[in-house]
Structures are given as structure tokens and as C-alpha cells.
mmCIF file of C-alpha atoms in Angstrom:
data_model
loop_
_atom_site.group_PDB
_atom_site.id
_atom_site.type_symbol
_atom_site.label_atom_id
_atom_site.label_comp_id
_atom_site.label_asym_id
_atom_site.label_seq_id
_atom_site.Cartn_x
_atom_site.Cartn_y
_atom_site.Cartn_z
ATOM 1 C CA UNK A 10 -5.417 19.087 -17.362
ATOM 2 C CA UNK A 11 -6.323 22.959 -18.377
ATOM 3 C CA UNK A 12 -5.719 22.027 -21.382
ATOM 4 C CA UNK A 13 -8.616 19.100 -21.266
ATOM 5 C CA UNK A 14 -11.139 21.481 -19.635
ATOM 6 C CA UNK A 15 -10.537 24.271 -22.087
ATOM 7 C CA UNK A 16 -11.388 21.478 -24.359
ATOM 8 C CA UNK A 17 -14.490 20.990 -23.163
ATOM 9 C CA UNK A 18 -13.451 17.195 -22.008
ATOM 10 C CA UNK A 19 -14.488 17.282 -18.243
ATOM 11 C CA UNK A 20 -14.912 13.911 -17.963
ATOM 12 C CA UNK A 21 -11.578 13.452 -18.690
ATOM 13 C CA UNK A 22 -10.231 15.748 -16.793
ATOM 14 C CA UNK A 23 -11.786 14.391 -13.645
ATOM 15 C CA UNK A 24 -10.385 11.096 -14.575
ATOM 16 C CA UNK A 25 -6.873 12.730 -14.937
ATOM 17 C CA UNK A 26 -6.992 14.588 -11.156
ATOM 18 C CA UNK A 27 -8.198 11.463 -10.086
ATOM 19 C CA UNK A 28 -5.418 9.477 -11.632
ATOM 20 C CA UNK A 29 -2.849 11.819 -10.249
ATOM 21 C CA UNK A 30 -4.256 11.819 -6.828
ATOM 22 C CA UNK A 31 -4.205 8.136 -6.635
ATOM 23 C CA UNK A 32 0.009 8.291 -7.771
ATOM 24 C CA UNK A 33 0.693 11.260 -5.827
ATOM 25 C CA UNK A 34 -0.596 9.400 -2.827
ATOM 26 C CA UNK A 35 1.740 6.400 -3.520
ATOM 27 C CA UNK A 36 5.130 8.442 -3.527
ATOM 28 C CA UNK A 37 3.876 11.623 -1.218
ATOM 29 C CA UNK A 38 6.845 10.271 1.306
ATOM 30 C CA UNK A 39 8.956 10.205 -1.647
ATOM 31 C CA UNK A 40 8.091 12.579 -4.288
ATOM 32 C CA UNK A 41 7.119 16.467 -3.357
ATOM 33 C CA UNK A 42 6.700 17.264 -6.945
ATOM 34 C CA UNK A 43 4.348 14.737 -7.379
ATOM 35 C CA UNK A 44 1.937 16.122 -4.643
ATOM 36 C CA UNK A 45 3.064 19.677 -5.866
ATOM 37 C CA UNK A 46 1.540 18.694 -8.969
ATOM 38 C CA UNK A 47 -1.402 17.153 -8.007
ATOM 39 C CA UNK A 48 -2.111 20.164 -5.965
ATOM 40 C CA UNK A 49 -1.690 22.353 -9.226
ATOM 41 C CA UNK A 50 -4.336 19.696 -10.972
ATOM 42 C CA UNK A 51 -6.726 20.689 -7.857
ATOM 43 C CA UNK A 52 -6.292 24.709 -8.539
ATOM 44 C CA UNK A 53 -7.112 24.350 -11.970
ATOM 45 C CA UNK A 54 -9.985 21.970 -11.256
ATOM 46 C CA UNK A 55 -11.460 24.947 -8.610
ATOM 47 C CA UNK A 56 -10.802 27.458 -11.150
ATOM 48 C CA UNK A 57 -12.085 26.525 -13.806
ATOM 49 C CA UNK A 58 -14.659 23.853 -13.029
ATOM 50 C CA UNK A 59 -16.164 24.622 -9.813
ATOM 51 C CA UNK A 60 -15.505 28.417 -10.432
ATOM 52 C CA UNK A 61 -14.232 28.893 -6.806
ATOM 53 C CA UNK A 62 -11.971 31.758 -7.149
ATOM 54 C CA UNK A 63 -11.092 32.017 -3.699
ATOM 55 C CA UNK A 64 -10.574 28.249 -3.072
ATOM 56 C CA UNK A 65 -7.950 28.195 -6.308
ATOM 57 C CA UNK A 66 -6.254 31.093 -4.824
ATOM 58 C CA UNK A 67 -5.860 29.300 -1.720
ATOM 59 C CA UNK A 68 -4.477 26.475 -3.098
ATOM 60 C CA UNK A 69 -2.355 28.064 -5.827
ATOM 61 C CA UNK A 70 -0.711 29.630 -2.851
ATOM 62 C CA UNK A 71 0.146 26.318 -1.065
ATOM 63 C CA UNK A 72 1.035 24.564 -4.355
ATOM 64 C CA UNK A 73 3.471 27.752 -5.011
ATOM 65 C CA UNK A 74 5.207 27.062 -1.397
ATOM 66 C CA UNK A 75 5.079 23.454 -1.916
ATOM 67 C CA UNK A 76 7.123 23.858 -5.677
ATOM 68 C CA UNK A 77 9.309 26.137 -3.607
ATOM 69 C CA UNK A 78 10.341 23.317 -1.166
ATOM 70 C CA UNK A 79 10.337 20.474 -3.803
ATOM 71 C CA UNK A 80 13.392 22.746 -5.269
ATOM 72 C CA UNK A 81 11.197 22.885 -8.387
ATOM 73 C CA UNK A 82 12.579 26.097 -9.193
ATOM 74 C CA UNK A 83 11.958 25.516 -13.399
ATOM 75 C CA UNK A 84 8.120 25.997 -12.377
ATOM 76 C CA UNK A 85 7.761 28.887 -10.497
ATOM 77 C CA UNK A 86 7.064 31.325 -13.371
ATOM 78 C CA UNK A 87 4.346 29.084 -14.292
ATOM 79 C CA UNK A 88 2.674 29.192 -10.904
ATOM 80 C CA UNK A 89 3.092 32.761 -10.331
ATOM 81 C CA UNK A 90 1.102 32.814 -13.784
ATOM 82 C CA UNK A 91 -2.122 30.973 -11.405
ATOM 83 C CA UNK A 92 -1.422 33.042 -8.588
ATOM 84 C CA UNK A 93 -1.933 36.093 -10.572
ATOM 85 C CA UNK A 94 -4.634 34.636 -12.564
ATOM 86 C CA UNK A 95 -7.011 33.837 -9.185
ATOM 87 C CA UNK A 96 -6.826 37.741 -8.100
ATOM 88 C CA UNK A 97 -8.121 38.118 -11.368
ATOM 89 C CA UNK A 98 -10.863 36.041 -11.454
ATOM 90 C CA UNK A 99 -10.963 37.428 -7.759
ATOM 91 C CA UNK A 100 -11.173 40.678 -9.435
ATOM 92 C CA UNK A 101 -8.052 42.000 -7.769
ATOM 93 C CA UNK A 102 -6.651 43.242 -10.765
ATOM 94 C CA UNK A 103 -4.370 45.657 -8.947
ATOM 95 C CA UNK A 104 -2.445 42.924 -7.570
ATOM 96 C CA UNK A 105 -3.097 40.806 -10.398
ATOM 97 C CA UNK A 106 -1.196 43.487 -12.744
ATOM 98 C CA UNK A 107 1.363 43.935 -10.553
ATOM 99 C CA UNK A 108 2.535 40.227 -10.507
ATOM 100 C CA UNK A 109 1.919 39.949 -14.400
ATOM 101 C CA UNK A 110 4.248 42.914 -14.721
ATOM 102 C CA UNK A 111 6.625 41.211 -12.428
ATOM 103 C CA UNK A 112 6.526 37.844 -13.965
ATOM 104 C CA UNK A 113 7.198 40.021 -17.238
ATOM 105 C CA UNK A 114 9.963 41.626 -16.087
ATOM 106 C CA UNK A 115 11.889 38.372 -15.178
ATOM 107 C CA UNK A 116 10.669 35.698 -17.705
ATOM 108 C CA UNK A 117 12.422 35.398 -21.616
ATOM 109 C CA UNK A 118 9.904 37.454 -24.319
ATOM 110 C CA UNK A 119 8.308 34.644 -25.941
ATOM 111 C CA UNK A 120 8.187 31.917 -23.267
ATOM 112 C CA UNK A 121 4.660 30.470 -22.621
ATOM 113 C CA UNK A 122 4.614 32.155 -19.316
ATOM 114 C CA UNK A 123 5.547 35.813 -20.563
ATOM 115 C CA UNK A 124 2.772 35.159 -23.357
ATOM 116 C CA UNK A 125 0.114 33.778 -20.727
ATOM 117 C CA UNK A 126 0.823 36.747 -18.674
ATOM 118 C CA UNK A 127 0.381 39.436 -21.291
ATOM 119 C CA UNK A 128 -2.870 37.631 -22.384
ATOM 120 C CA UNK A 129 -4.157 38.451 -19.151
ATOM 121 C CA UNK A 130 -2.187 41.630 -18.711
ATOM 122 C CA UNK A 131 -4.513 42.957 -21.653
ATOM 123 C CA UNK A 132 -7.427 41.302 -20.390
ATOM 124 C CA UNK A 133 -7.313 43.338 -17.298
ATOM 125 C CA UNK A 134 -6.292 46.466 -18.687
ATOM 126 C CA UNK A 135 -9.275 45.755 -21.152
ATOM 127 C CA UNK A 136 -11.579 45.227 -18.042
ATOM 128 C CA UNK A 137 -10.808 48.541 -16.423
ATOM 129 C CA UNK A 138 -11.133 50.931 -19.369
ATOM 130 C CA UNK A 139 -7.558 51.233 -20.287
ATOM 131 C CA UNK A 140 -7.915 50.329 -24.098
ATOM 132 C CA UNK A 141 -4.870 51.969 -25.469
ATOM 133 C CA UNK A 142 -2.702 50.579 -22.906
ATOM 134 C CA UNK A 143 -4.988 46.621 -23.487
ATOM 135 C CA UNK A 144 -4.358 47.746 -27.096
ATOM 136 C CA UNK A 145 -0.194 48.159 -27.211
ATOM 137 C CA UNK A 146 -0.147 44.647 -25.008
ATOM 138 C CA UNK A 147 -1.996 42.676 -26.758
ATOM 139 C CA UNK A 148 -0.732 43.705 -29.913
ATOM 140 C CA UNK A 149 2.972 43.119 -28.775
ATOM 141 C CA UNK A 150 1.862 39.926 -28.009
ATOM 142 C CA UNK A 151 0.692 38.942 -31.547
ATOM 143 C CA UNK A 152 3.413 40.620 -32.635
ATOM 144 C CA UNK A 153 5.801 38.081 -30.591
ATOM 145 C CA UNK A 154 3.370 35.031 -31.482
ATOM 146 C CA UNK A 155 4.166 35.832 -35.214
ATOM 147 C CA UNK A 156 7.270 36.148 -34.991
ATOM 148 C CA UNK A 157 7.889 32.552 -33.302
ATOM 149 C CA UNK A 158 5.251 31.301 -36.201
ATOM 150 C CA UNK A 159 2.603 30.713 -33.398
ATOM 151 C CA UNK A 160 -0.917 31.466 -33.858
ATOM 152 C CA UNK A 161 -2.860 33.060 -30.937
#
């Protein structure tokens, strides 16, 4: 779904959350990753569409403990990337470094999650004045993006 909103398609988006809300609903006896999912859908449609910072960090923190119990262990790196995301748009970038350092520390160089996090890593560093330390991770990141033959 982020992917539709960074798109600009909101429309379609909505349609999407819907959709999944409506399935989610059918197995929720059944299925936790389904409503784990659906849940995720909801934090990025707060974040990013509503632009309530607090209510996606809310969320993001249920949907993490809800991942957690579904045994959807594969995931986790990718929701610690929200949960650090919403104290930064929370403007806790204290605690929002600190988990992007941590997610760092334990995810493979190159993954999607490592790369989010050092995206935002520089971001924040950028944010509070700290361009030479913004400057050496964001070009380490380019510098892994080329050499998988991804463009940033």
C-alpha cells in the first residue's frame, strides 16, 4: 500500500485497506497474520495519509506485538523500520536513531530494511545538524545501492 500512496494513487490505496479489511475480517479466527497485516495497512494509512503521527505509532506498536504472536518472526525487521519511523515523524529522533542503529546492527547490509533504515538514519542526522555524520550514511548507502545495481 506505501508503495501506492508514495505514488500518488490514494484512491487506490483506500480501495486496497478496504479490501484487506474486508478478508482480514473473514479469517481473523483463523489467520493472525492476516489481521497483523491489515493493521500494518492502517499505520501506513495514518502515517502517511491522515498525517497522524501519534495514531501510527500507536498502532505500529500493536501491529509489532500482534506479528510477534502470529510467530511472524521474517517481519519484524520490517516493523521495527515503522516503529522507528513514527518517533521520527514524532520528532523523537533520539529514540528514533537508536532503533535505526539497532535494526542496523542486526539486519544483512543490503537488505531493504538495513537500506530503509539508513535512509532515515541520514535523514535525522541531517535534521539535527550533524552533516558529516548524515554525509558518511548516506553515502554508504549509495555506495551499497550501487553495488547491488540498485538505484536510490
Amino acid at each position: 500500500m506505501a508503495s501506492l500512496l508514495f505514488m500518488l494513487q490514494r484512491g487506490a490505496a483506500e480501495l486496497y485497506l478496504r479490501r484487506m479489511e474486508q478478508l482480514s475480517e473473514a479469517v481473523a479466527e483463523q489467520d493472525a497474520i492476516a489481521i497483523a497485516w491489515t493493521e500494518f495497512m492502517r499505520v501506513q494509512w495514518l502515517g502517511f495519509v491522515e498525517r497522524d503521527a501519534w495514531g501510527a505509532h500507536e498502532k505500529i506498536l500493536v501491529t509489532q506485538f500482534q506479528f510477534e504472536r502470529a510467530g511472524a518472526g521474517g517481519i519484524f525487521a520490517f516493523v521495527r523500520v515503522f516503529v522507528a519511523v513514527t518517533d521520527m515523524l514524532l520528532g523523537r529522533f533520539d529514540r528514533a536513531e537508536e532503533e535505526f542503529k539497532r535494526i542496523l546492527a542486526t539486519t544483512p547490509a543490503g537488505s531493504p530494511d538495513a537500506m530503509h533504515s539508513q535512509f532515515c538514519l541520514a535523514f535525522i542526522l541531517l535534521e539535527q545538524g550533524r552533516i558529516d555524520e548524515a554525509s558518511a550514511v548516506a553515502a554508504a548507502l549509495v555506495q551499497e545501492a550501487e553495488a547491488r545495481g540498485e538505484m536510490l
